[in-house]
mmCIF file of C-alpha atoms in Angstrom:
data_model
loop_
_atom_site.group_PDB
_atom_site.id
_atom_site.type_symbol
_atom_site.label_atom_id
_atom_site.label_comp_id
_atom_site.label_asym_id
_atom_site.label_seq_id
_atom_site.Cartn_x
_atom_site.Cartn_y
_atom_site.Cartn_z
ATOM 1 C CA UNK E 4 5.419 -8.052 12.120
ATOM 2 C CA UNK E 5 3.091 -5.848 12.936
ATOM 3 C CA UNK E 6 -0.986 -6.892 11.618
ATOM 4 C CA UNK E 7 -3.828 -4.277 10.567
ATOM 5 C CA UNK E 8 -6.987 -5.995 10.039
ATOM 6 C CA UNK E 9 -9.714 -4.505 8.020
ATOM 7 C CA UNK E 10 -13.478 -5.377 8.281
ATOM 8 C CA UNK E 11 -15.696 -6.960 6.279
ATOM 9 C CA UNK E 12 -13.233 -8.158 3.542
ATOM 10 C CA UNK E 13 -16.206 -7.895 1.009
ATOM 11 C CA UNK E 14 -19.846 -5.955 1.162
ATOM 12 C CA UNK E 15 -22.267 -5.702 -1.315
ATOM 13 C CA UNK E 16 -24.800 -2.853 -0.500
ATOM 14 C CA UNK E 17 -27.775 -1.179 -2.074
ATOM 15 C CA UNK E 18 -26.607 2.519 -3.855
ATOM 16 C CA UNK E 19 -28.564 5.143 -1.663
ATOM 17 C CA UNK E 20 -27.068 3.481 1.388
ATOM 18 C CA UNK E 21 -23.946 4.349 3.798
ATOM 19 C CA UNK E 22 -21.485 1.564 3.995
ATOM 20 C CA UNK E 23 -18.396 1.502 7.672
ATOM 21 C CA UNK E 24 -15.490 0.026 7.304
ATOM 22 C CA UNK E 25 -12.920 -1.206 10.083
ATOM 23 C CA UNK E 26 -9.479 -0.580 10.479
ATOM 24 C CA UNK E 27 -7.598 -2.315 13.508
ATOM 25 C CA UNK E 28 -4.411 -2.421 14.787
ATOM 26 C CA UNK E 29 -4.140 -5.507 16.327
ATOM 27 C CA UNK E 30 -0.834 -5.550 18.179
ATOM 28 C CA UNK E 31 0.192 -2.076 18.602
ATOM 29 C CA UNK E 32 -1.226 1.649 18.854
ATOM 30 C CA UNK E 33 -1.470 3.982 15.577
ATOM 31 C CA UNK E 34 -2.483 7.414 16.257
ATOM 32 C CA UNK E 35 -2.022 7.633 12.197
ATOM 33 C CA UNK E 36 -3.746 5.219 9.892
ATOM 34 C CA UNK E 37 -4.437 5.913 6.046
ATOM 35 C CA UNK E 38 -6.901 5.052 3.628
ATOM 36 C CA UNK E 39 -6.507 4.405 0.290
ATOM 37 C CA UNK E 40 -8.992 3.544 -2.728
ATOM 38 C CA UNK E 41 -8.253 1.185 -5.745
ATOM 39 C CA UNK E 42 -10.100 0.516 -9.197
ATOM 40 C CA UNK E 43 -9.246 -2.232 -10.995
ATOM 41 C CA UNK E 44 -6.139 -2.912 -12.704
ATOM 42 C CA UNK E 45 -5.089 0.946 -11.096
ATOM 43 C CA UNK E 46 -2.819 1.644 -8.549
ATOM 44 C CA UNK E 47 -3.395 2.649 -4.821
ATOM 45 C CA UNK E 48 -4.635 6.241 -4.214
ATOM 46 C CA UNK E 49 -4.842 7.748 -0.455
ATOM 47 C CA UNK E 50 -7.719 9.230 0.346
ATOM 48 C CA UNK E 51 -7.011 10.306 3.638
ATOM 49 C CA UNK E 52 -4.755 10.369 7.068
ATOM 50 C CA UNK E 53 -6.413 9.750 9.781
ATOM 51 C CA UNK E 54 -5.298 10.425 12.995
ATOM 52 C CA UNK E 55 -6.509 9.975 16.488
ATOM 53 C CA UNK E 56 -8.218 12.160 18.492
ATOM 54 C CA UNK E 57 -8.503 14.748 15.867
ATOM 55 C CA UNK E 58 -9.821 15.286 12.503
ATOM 56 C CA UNK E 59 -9.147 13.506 9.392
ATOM 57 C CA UNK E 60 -6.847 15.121 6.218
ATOM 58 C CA UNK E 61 -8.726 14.846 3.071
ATOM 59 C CA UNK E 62 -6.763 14.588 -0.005
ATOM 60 C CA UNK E 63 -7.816 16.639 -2.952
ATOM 61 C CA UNK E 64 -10.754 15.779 -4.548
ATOM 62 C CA UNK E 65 -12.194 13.487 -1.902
ATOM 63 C CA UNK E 66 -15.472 14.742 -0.332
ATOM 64 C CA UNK E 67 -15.176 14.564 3.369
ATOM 65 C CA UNK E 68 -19.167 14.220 4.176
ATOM 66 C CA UNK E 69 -19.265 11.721 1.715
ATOM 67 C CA UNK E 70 -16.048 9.492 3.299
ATOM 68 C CA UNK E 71 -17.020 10.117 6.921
ATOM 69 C CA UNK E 72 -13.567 9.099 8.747
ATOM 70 C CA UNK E 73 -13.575 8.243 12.430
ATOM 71 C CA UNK E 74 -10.120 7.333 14.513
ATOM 72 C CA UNK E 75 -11.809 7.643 18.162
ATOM 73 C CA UNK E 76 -9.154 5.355 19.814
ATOM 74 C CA UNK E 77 -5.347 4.271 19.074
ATOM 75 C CA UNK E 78 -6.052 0.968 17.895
ATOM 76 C CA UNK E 79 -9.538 1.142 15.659
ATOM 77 C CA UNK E 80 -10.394 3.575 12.817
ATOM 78 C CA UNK E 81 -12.864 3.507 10.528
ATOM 79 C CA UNK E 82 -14.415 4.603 7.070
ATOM 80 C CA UNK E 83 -17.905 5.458 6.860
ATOM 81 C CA UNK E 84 -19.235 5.263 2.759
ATOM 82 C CA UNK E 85 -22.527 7.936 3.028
ATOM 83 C CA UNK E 86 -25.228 7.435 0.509
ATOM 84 C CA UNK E 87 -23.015 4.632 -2.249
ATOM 85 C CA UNK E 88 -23.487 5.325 -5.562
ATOM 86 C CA UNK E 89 -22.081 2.533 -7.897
ATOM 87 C CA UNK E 90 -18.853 4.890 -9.375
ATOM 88 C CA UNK E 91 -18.172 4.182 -5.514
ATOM 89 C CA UNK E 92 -17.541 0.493 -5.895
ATOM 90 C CA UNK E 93 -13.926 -0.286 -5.288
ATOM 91 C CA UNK E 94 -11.226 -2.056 -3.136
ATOM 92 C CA UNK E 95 -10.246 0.567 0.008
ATOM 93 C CA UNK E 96 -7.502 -0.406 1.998
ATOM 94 C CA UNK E 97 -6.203 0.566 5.383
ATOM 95 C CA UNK E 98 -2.487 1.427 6.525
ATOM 96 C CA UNK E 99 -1.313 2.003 9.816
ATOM 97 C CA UNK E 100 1.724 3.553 11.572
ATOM 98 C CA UNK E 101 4.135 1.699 13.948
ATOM 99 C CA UNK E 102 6.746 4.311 14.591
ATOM 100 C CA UNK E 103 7.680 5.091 10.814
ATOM 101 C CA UNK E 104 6.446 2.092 8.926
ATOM 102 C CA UNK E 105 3.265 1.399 7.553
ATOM 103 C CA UNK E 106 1.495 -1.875 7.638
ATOM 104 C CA UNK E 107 -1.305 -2.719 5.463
ATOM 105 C CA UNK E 108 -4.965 -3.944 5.862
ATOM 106 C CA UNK E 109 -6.449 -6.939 3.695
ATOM 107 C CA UNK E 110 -8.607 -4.236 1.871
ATOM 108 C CA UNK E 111 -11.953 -4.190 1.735
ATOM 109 C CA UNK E 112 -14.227 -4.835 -1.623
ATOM 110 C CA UNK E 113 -17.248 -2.679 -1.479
ATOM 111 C CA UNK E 114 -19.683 -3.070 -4.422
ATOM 112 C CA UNK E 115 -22.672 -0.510 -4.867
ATOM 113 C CA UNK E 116 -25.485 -2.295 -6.712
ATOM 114 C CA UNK B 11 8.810 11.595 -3.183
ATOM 115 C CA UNK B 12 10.973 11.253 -6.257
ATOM 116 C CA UNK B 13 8.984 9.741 -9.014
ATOM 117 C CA UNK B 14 9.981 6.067 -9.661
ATOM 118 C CA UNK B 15 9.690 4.459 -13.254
ATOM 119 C CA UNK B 16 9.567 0.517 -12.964
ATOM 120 C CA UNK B 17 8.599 -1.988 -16.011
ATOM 121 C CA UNK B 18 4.927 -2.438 -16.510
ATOM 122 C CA UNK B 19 5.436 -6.368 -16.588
ATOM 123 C CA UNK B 20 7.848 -9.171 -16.287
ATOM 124 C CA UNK B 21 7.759 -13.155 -16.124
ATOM 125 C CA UNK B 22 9.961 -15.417 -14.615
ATOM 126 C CA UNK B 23 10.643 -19.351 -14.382
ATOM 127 C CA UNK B 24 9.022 -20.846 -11.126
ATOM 128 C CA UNK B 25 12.597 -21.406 -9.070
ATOM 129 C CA UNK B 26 15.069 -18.921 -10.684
ATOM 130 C CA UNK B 27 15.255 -15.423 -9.651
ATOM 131 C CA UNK B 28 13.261 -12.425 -10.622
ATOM 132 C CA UNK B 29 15.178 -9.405 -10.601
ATOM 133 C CA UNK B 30 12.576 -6.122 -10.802
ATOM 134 C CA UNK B 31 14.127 -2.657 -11.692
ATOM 135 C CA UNK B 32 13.327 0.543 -10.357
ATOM 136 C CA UNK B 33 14.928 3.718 -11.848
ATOM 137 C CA UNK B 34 14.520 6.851 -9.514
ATOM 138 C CA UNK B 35 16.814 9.594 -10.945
ATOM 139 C CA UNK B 36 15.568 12.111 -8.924
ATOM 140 C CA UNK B 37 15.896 10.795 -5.270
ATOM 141 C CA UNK B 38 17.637 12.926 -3.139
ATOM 142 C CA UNK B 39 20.073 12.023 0.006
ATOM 143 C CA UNK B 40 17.064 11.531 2.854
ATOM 144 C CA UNK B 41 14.997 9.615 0.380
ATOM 145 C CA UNK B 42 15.080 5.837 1.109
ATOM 146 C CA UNK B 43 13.761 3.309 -1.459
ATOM 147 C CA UNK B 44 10.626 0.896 -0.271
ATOM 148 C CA UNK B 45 9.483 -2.226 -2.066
ATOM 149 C CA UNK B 46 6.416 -3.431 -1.563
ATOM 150 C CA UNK B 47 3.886 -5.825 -3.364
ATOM 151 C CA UNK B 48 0.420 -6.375 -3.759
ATOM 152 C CA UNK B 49 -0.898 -9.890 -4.413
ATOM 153 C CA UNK B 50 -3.950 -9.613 -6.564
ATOM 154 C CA UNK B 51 -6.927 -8.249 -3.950
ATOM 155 C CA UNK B 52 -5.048 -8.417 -1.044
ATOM 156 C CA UNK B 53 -3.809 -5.197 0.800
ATOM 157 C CA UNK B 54 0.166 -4.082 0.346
ATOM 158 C CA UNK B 55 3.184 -6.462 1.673
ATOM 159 C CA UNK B 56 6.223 -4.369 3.166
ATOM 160 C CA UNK B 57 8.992 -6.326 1.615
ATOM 161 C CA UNK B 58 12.150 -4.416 1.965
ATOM 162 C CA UNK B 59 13.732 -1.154 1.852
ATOM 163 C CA UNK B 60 17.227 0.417 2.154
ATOM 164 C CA UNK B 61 18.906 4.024 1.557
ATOM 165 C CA UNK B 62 22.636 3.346 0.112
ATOM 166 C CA UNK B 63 24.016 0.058 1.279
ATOM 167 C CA UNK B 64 22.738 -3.407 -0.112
ATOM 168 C CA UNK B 65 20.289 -4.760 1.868
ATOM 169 C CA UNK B 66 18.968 -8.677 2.540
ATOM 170 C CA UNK B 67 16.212 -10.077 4.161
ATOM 171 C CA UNK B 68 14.380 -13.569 4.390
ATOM 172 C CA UNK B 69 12.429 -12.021 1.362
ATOM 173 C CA UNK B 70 14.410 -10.595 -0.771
ATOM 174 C CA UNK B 71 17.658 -8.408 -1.411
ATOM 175 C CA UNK B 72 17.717 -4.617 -2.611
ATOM 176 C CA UNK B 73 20.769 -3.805 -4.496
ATOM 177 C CA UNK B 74 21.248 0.040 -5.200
ATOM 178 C CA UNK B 75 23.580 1.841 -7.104
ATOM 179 C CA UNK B 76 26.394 3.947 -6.421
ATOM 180 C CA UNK B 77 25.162 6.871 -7.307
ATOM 181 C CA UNK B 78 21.155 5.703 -6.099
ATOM 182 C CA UNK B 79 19.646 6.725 -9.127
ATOM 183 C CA UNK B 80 17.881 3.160 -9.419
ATOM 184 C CA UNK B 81 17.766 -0.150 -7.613
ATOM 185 C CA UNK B 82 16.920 -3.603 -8.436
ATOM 186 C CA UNK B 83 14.674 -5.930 -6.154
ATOM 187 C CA UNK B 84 16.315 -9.673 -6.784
ATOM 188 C CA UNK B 85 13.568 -12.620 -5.224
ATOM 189 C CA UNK B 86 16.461 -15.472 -5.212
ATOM 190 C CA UNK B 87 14.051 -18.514 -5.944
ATOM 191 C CA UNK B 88 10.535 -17.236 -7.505
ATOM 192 C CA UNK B 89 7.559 -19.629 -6.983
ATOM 193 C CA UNK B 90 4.222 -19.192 -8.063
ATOM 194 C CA UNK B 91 3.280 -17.521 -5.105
ATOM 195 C CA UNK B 92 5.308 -14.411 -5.628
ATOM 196 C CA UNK B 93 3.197 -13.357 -8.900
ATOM 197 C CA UNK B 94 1.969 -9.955 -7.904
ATOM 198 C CA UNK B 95 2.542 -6.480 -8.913
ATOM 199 C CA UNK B 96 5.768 -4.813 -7.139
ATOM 200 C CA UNK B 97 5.919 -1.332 -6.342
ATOM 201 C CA UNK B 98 8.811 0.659 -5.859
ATOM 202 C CA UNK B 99 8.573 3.814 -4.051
ATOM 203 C CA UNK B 100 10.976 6.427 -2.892
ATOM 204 C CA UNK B 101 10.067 8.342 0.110
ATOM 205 C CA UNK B 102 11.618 9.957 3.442
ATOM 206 C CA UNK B 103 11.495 7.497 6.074
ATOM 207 C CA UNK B 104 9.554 10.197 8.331
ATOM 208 C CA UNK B 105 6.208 10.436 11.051
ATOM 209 C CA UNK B 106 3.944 10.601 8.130
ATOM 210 C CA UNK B 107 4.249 7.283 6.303
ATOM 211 C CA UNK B 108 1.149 8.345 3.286
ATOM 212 C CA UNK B 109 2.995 6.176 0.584
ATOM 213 C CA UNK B 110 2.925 7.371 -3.048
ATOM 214 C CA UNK B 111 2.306 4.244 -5.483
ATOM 215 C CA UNK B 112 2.758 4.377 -8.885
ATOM 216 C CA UNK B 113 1.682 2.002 -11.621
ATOM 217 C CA UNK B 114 4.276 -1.115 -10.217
ATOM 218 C CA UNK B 115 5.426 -3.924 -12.262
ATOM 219 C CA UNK B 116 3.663 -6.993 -12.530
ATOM 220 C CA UNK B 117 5.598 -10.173 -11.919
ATOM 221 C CA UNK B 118 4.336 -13.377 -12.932
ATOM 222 C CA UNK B 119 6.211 -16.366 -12.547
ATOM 223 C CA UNK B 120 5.604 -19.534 -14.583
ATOM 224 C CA UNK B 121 5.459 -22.859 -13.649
#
């Protein structure tokens, strides 16, 4: 099947400071990918769609200069934390589109100390 | 997407099968039903989906009902490895794949 790969897997940063993230497709083009946030023991909540070439969706309630989202070519998009706070800390994950199914990223653990 | 109500947890013997219900009253006739599952900190695992007809894979089998107002995800021979939680989600198989999660139903299989 298709594999999205997300990096790091982990990152522990200092609050005050901005945080990217990596989505990539690795064997096909996605001119949509998705990102989604998860506390623990919660379910999966999309943040945003992403698509290439243009700009992001927000959903409601997530601050788009905060979650700076960048999808500047078909395979690679990424998520750019600005100024983590601690209530930030939590496990984002990736999707992205191969004609209408989405495949999944590891995730990515972010931790705001 | 029609809202989906699943179990909030289940166990089952390492080596018999798990059989996870989903009930989604409310799908209607483009709706197909996804299962997916999420081992703990790992992203989401497609494992199956299917809109009317029973469907089998080297995963698992999806078994829906006549009428499609709920499904059942059957793993034929759990091991350890399939503890996770299980979400079931009905959605349009469309361009725009954002999937809706819910709360999913945590498996756990004993040794």
């Amino acid at each position: 099947g298709a594999v999205v790969s997300q990096h790091p897997s982990w990152v522990i940063c200092k609050s005050g400071t901005s945080v990217k993230i990596e989505c990539r497709s690795l064997d096909f083009q996605a001119t949509t990918m998705f990102w989604y946030r998860q506390f623990p023991k919660k379910s999966l909540m999309l943040m945003a769609t992403s698509n290439e070439g243009s700009k992001a969706t927000y959903e409601q309630g997530v601050e788009k200069d905060k979650f700076l989202i960048n999808h500047a070519s078909l395979t690679l998009s990424t998520l750019t934390v600005t100024s983590a706070h601690p209530e930030d800390s939590s496990f984002y994950i990736c999707s992205a589109l191969l004609n209408t199914e989405a495949f999944f990223g590891q995730g990515t653990r972010l931790t705001v100390v | 997407d029609a809202k989906t109500t699943q179990p909030t947890s289940m166990d089952c013997a390492e080596g018999r099968a798990a059989n996870l219900p989903c009930n989604h009253s409310t799908i209607s006739g483009n709706e197909y039903v996804y299962w997916y599952r999420q081992i703990h900190s790992q992203g989401p695992q497609y494992i199956i989906h299917g809109l009317k007809n029973n469907e089998t894979n080297e995963m698992a089998s999806l078994i829906i009902t006549e009428d499609r107002k709920s499904s059942t995800l059957i793993l034929p021979h759990a091991t350890l490895r399939d503890t996770a939680v299980y979400y079931c989600i009905a959605t349009r198989s469309g361009s725009a794949r954002q999937l809706t999660f819910g709360s999913g139903t945590q498996l756990t299989v004993l040794p």
